mmCIF file of C-alpha atoms and ligand atoms in Angstrom:
data_model
loop_
_atom_site.group_PDB
_atom_site.id
_atom_site.type_symbol
_atom_site.label_atom_id
_atom_site.label_comp_id
_atom_site.label_asym_id
_atom_site.label_seq_id
_atom_site.Cartn_x
_atom_site.Cartn_y
_atom_site.Cartn_z
ATOM 1 C CA MET R 1 0.000 0.000 0.000
ATOM 2 C CA ALA R 2 1.257 3.503 -0.816
ATOM 3 C CA GLU R 3 2.057 5.840 2.054
ATOM 4 C CA SER R 4 -0.611 8.366 3.061
ATOM 5 C CA THR R 5 1.298 11.508 2.124
ATOM 6 C CA PRO R 6 0.105 14.777 0.611
ATOM 7 C CA GLU R 7 2.000 13.865 -2.579
ATOM 8 C CA ASN R 8 0.147 10.554 -2.862
ATOM 9 C CA TRP R 9 -3.211 12.214 -2.100
ATOM 10 C CA ARG R 10 -2.443 14.569 -4.979
ATOM 11 C CA ARG R 11 -1.477 11.793 -7.380
ATOM 12 C CA THR R 12 -4.619 9.836 -6.530
ATOM 13 C CA ASP R 13 -6.795 12.924 -6.919
ATOM 14 C CA GLU R 14 -5.240 13.612 -10.335
ATOM 15 C CA PHE R 15 -5.875 10.001 -11.360
ATOM 16 C CA LEU R 16 -9.535 10.251 -10.314
ATOM 17 C CA SER R 17 -9.946 13.638 -12.014
ATOM 18 C CA ASP R 18 -8.433 12.414 -15.265
ATOM 19 C CA LEU R 19 -10.564 9.270 -15.173
ATOM 20 C CA LEU R 20 -13.937 10.601 -14.030
ATOM 21 C CA VAL R 21 -13.973 14.359 -14.585
ATOM 22 C CA GLY R 22 -11.893 14.814 -17.715
ATOM 23 C CA HIS R 23 -11.114 18.128 -19.332
ATOM 24 C CA ASP R 24 -13.458 20.996 -20.105
ATOM 25 C CA PRO R 25 -12.158 24.051 -21.991
ATOM 26 C CA GLY R 26 -14.600 26.448 -20.273
ATOM 27 C CA LEU R 27 -13.634 25.324 -16.786
ATOM 28 C CA GLU R 28 -9.924 25.268 -17.549
ATOM 29 C CA ALA R 29 -10.080 28.752 -19.111
ATOM 30 C CA ALA R 30 -11.813 29.977 -15.948
ATOM 31 C CA LEU R 31 -8.921 28.685 -13.842
ATOM 32 C CA ALA R 32 -6.374 30.327 -16.166
ATOM 33 C CA ALA R 33 -8.249 33.656 -15.981
ATOM 34 C CA GLN R 34 -8.372 33.387 -12.210
ATOM 35 C CA THR R 35 -4.599 32.838 -12.049
ATOM 36 C CA ASP R 36 -3.924 35.667 -14.529
ATOM 37 C CA GLY R 37 -6.103 37.958 -12.426
ATOM 38 C CA GLY R 38 -4.040 37.219 -9.325
ATOM 39 C CA LEU R 39 -6.860 35.455 -7.468
ATOM 40 C CA PRO R 40 -5.868 32.737 -4.981
ATOM 41 C CA ALA R 41 -6.181 29.111 -6.127
ATOM 42 C CA ILE R 42 -8.815 28.306 -3.501
ATOM 43 C CA GLU R 43 -11.523 27.136 -5.881
ATOM 44 C CA VAL R 44 -12.875 23.627 -5.347
ATOM 45 C CA ALA R 45 -10.948 20.692 -6.822
ATOM 46 C CA PRO R 46 -12.266 19.241 -10.100
ATOM 47 C CA VAL R 47 -13.666 16.173 -8.316
ATOM 48 C CA SER R 48 -15.543 18.479 -5.947
ATOM 49 C CA GLY R 49 -16.802 20.676 -8.774
ATOM 50 C CA LYS R 50 -18.167 17.539 -10.382
ATOM 51 C CA LEU R 51 -19.723 16.584 -7.029
ATOM 52 C CA LEU R 52 -21.586 19.920 -6.973
ATOM 53 C CA ASN R 53 -22.735 19.331 -10.537
ATOM 54 C CA LEU R 54 -23.954 15.821 -9.711
ATOM 55 C CA LEU R 55 -25.737 16.979 -6.533
ATOM 56 C CA ALA R 56 -27.570 19.612 -8.560
ATOM 57 C CA ARG R 57 -28.614 17.012 -11.121
ATOM 58 C CA MET R 58 -29.442 14.287 -8.564
ATOM 59 C CA SER R 59 -31.690 16.684 -6.670
ATOM 60 C CA GLY R 60 -33.243 18.105 -9.834
ATOM 61 C CA ALA R 61 -32.172 21.606 -8.794
ATOM 62 C CA ARG R 62 -33.412 24.420 -11.017
ATOM 63 C CA ARG R 63 -32.509 27.337 -8.745
ATOM 64 C CA VAL R 64 -29.113 27.379 -7.055
ATOM 65 C CA LEU R 65 -27.612 29.892 -4.638
ATOM 66 C CA GLU R 66 -23.842 30.155 -4.319
ATOM 67 C CA ILE R 67 -22.211 32.245 -1.587
ATOM 68 C CA GLY R 68 -18.654 33.060 -2.711
ATOM 69 C CA THR R 69 -18.113 33.237 -6.485
ATOM 70 C CA LEU R 70 -14.324 33.802 -6.592
ATOM 71 C CA GLY R 71 -13.429 33.310 -10.301
ATOM 72 C CA GLY R 72 -16.595 31.430 -11.210
ATOM 73 C CA TYR R 73 -15.158 27.900 -11.372
ATOM 74 C CA SER R 74 -17.730 26.247 -9.075
ATOM 75 C CA THR R 75 -20.382 28.560 -10.527
ATOM 76 C CA ILE R 76 -19.847 27.055 -13.983
ATOM 77 C CA TRP R 77 -20.090 23.533 -12.569
ATOM 78 C CA LEU R 78 -23.395 24.448 -10.873
ATOM 79 C CA ALA R 79 -24.727 26.285 -13.928
ATOM 80 C CA ARG R 80 -24.075 23.182 -16.016
ATOM 81 C CA GLY R 81 -25.950 21.188 -13.360
ATOM 82 C CA VAL R 82 -29.172 23.224 -13.457
ATOM 83 C CA GLY R 83 -29.545 22.721 -17.198
ATOM 84 C CA ASP R 84 -31.321 24.857 -19.757
ATOM 85 C CA GLY R 85 -33.754 27.257 -18.103
ATOM 86 C CA GLY R 86 -32.102 26.775 -14.699
ATOM 87 C CA GLU R 87 -30.676 29.613 -12.670
ATOM 88 C CA VAL R 88 -27.672 30.245 -10.423
ATOM 89 C CA VAL R 89 -27.509 33.314 -8.193
ATOM 90 C CA THR R 90 -23.958 33.761 -6.960
ATOM 91 C CA ILE R 91 -22.771 36.352 -4.432
ATOM 92 C CA GLU R 92 -19.292 37.882 -4.534
ATOM 93 C CA ALA R 93 -17.979 40.578 -2.198
ATOM 94 C CA GLU R 94 -15.058 41.616 -4.384
ATOM 95 C CA PRO R 95 -16.007 43.463 -7.616
ATOM 96 C CA ALA R 96 -12.713 42.560 -9.331
ATOM 97 C CA ASN R 97 -13.379 38.860 -8.718
ATOM 98 C CA ALA R 98 -16.924 39.260 -10.018
ATOM 99 C CA ALA R 99 -15.642 40.825 -13.264
ATOM 100 C CA ILE R 100 -13.288 37.909 -13.881
ATOM 101 C CA ALA R 101 -16.037 35.436 -13.018
ATOM 102 C CA ARG R 102 -18.563 37.157 -15.300
ATOM 103 C CA ALA R 103 -16.211 36.899 -18.292
ATOM 104 C CA SER R 104 -15.369 33.244 -17.579
ATOM 105 C CA ILE R 105 -18.998 32.225 -17.008
ATOM 106 C CA ASP R 106 -20.047 33.925 -20.257
ATOM 107 C CA ALA R 107 -17.144 32.343 -22.163
ATOM 108 C CA ALA R 108 -18.169 28.923 -20.824
ATOM 109 C CA GLY R 109 -21.563 29.410 -22.467
ATOM 110 C CA VAL R 110 -23.699 29.501 -19.323
ATOM 111 C CA GLY R 111 -23.939 33.270 -18.868
ATOM 112 C CA GLU R 112 -27.714 33.377 -19.319
ATOM 113 C CA ARG R 113 -28.181 31.075 -16.339
ATOM 114 C CA VAL R 114 -26.010 33.038 -13.905
ATOM 115 C CA ALA R 115 -26.725 36.251 -12.009
ATOM 116 C CA ILE R 116 -23.790 37.621 -10.025
ATOM 117 C CA ARG R 117 -24.749 39.788 -7.065
ATOM 118 C CA ILE R 118 -21.887 41.979 -5.896
ATOM 119 C CA GLY R 119 -21.688 42.831 -2.212
ATOM 120 C CA ARG R 120 -21.138 41.312 1.179
ATOM 121 C CA ALA R 121 -23.285 38.207 1.354
ATOM 122 C CA ALA R 122 -24.768 39.212 4.711
ATOM 123 C CA ASP R 123 -26.123 42.333 2.964
ATOM 124 C CA VAL R 124 -27.185 40.671 -0.301
ATOM 125 C CA LEU R 125 -28.945 37.623 1.188
ATOM 126 C CA PRO R 126 -31.881 39.539 2.742
ATOM 127 C CA THR R 127 -32.590 41.079 -0.680
ATOM 128 C CA LEU R 128 -33.209 37.575 -2.100
ATOM 129 C CA ALA R 129 -36.147 36.892 0.215
ATOM 130 C CA GLY R 130 -39.529 36.681 -1.436
ATOM 131 C CA SER R 131 -38.430 34.954 -4.632
ATOM 132 C CA ASP R 132 -38.891 31.253 -5.379
ATOM 133 C CA PRO R 133 -37.009 29.021 -2.937
ATOM 134 C CA PHE R 134 -33.547 27.789 -3.821
ATOM 135 C CA ASP R 135 -33.191 24.057 -4.429
ATOM 136 C CA LEU R 136 -29.470 23.915 -3.604
ATOM 137 C CA VAL R 137 -27.213 26.285 -1.655
ATOM 138 C CA PHE R 138 -23.401 26.153 -1.820
ATOM 139 C CA ILE R 139 -21.608 28.036 0.970
ATOM 140 C CA ASP R 140 -17.952 28.808 0.177
ATOM 141 C CA ALA R 141 -17.131 32.326 1.377
ATOM 142 C CA ASP R 142 -15.695 33.884 4.554
ATOM 143 C CA LYS R 143 -15.877 31.085 7.095
ATOM 144 C CA GLU R 144 -16.471 33.498 9.977
ATOM 145 C CA SER R 145 -20.013 34.043 8.677
ATOM 146 C CA ASN R 146 -21.017 30.422 8.110
ATOM 147 C CA THR R 147 -23.801 30.468 10.726
ATOM 148 C CA ILE R 148 -25.322 33.561 9.089
ATOM 149 C CA TYR R 149 -25.144 31.852 5.694
ATOM 150 C CA LEU R 150 -26.709 28.652 7.025
ATOM 151 C CA ASP R 151 -29.548 30.626 8.554
ATOM 152 C CA TRP R 152 -30.219 32.225 5.160
ATOM 153 C CA ALA R 153 -29.895 28.877 3.392
ATOM 154 C CA ALA R 154 -32.756 27.562 5.510
ATOM 155 C CA ARG R 155 -34.827 30.723 5.099
ATOM 156 C CA LEU R 156 -34.321 30.949 1.333
ATOM 157 C CA GLY R 157 -34.735 27.209 0.858
ATOM 158 C CA ARG R 158 -37.616 24.810 1.412
ATOM 159 C CA ALA R 159 -37.980 21.364 2.920
ATOM 160 C CA GLY R 160 -35.637 19.247 0.804
ATOM 161 C CA THR R 161 -33.192 21.969 -0.214
ATOM 162 C CA VAL R 162 -29.640 20.618 -0.477
ATOM 163 C CA VAL R 163 -26.968 22.565 1.418
ATOM 164 C CA VAL R 164 -23.246 22.114 0.816
ATOM 165 C CA VAL R 165 -20.578 23.796 2.963
ATOM 166 C CA ASP R 166 -16.980 23.830 1.715
ATOM 167 C CA ASN R 167 -13.836 23.647 3.862
ATOM 168 C CA ILE R 168 -15.097 21.931 6.980
ATOM 169 C CA GLY R 169 -11.868 20.093 7.807
ATOM 170 C CA ARG R 170 -9.213 22.807 7.662
ATOM 171 C CA GLU R 171 -6.272 20.408 7.944
ATOM 172 C CA GLY R 172 -7.726 18.872 11.091
ATOM 173 C CA GLU R 173 -7.765 22.194 12.930
ATOM 174 C CA ILE R 174 -11.496 21.826 13.337
ATOM 175 C CA VAL R 175 -10.970 19.660 16.455
ATOM 176 C CA ASP R 176 -8.559 22.118 18.108
ATOM 177 C CA GLU R 177 -10.648 23.572 20.935
ATOM 178 C CA SER R 178 -7.918 26.102 21.784
ATOM 179 C CA THR R 179 -7.717 27.635 18.304
ATOM 180 C CA THR R 180 -8.044 31.388 18.002
ATOM 181 C CA ASP R 181 -8.322 31.298 14.191
ATOM 182 C CA PRO R 182 -11.663 32.965 13.397
ATOM 183 C CA MET R 183 -12.025 30.899 10.202
ATOM 184 C CA VAL R 184 -11.770 27.660 12.184
ATOM 185 C CA ILE R 185 -14.115 28.939 14.903
ATOM 186 C CA GLY R 186 -16.649 30.050 12.278
ATOM 187 C CA THR R 187 -16.439 26.728 10.500
ATOM 188 C CA ARG R 188 -16.950 24.788 13.741
ATOM 189 C CA ASP R 189 -19.853 27.025 14.769
ATOM 190 C CA GLY R 190 -21.433 26.239 11.396
ATOM 191 C CA LEU R 191 -21.024 22.505 11.959
ATOM 192 C CA ARG R 192 -22.562 22.803 15.441
ATOM 193 C CA MET R 193 -25.489 24.663 13.906
ATOM 194 C CA LEU R 194 -25.967 21.874 11.363
ATOM 195 C CA ALA R 195 -26.028 19.428 14.285
ATOM 196 C CA GLU R 196 -28.297 21.361 16.627
ATOM 197 C CA ASP R 197 -30.624 23.485 14.498
ATOM 198 C CA PRO R 198 -33.749 21.425 13.781
ATOM 199 C CA ARG R 199 -33.987 22.971 10.321
ATOM 200 C CA PHE R 200 -31.059 20.788 9.144
ATOM 201 C CA ASP R 201 -30.069 17.164 8.889
ATOM 202 C CA ALA R 202 -26.394 16.850 7.970
ATOM 203 C CA THR R 203 -23.242 14.845 7.611
ATOM 204 C CA ALA R 204 -19.686 15.686 6.584
ATOM 205 C CA LEU R 205 -16.889 14.059 4.637
ATOM 206 C CA GLN R 206 -13.199 14.688 5.036
ATOM 207 C CA THR R 207 -11.334 15.036 1.774
ATOM 208 C CA VAL R 208 -7.691 14.794 0.768
ATOM 209 C CA GLY R 209 -6.284 15.614 -2.639
ATOM 210 C CA ILE R 210 -4.885 18.476 -4.651
ATOM 211 C CA LYS R 211 -6.355 20.971 -2.154
ATOM 212 C CA GLY R 212 -4.747 19.263 0.832
ATOM 213 C CA TRP R 213 -6.739 17.932 3.794
ATOM 214 C CA ASP R 214 -10.163 19.481 4.177
ATOM 215 C CA GLY R 215 -13.773 18.437 3.746
ATOM 216 C CA VAL R 216 -17.343 19.198 2.821
ATOM 217 C CA ALA R 217 -20.574 19.160 4.823
ATOM 218 C CA LEU R 218 -23.778 17.998 3.164
ATOM 219 C CA ALA R 219 -27.172 18.804 4.586
ATOM 220 C CA ILE R 220 -30.828 18.776 3.727
ATOM 221 C CA VAL R 221 -33.222 21.418 4.937
ATOM 222 C CA ALA R 222 -35.738 19.514 7.053
ATOM 223 C CA SER R 223 -38.063 22.494 7.304
ATOM 224 C CA SER R 224 -37.400 26.091 6.360
ATOM 225 C CA GLY R 225 -38.877 27.229 9.665
ATOM 226 C CA SER R 226 -39.892 30.546 8.185
HETATM 227 C C1 DHB I 1 -9.853 29.277 1.827
HETATM 228 C C2 DHB I 1 -11.148 29.427 1.407
HETATM 229 C C3 DHB I 1 -11.735 28.437 0.661
HETATM 230 O O1 DHB I 1 -13.026 28.528 0.268
HETATM 231 C C4 DHB I 1 -11.036 27.290 0.301
HETATM 232 O O2 DHB I 1 -11.680 26.354 -0.450
HETATM 233 C C5 DHB I 1 -9.732 27.136 0.705
HETATM 234 C C6 DHB I 1 -9.133 28.145 1.470
HETATM 235 C C7 DHB I 1 -9.222 30.353 2.626
HETATM 236 O O3 DHB I 1 -9.831 31.418 2.760
HETATM 237 O O4 DHB I 1 -8.127 30.140 3.123
HETATM 238 MG MG1 MG I 2 -13.758 26.706 -0.431
#
């Protein structure tokens, strides 16, 4: 058996990506534009992008909410998942990121399905109330605000809405009770909310691969409670 090292996690992830995800010019151009624009390479891994796409299709999602657009990589995966006539609303705090994402999403051919809302998510989310419920919510922004985002996911969703939270492992720091890192504290508070808030039923998976050691939480909205 190979040793469990970051290098071997990476090689295995690349093998799985090559085998099961393959290559997509629109997605790869989005990554190149993100790099050229000086954005950090903190988008989801290809296998995780494909997971988002499959979750959207498995759940029959037509309306998706994404919190944290970055360069639009996961947005394109989700927009492909909602199909023709589907819709992705994605929130990005940084206008320069949103401009790069807009160009990449349009170039990938899914521009008509994607609305980018620029602003801090905590300010934008209340403005989305009153529209049709979202079928899937992907939370991948500032981790300090995860409980706020989960609250809005439940409010803007419906019973059965799928909720995905990125970065729930944080290299194992999540179990460090003495941490003072606000991103770790915010992430753990979000996980506790998924456990304790009756509006959710959740689990989480650790992941290793090209993005290191991290993980993703998956939840269903049991009742929107609103
Ligand atoms: C960070 C944020 C992410 O969403 C991610 O996937 C990896 C890292 C970060 O802010 O460090
Ligand atoms: Mg992330």
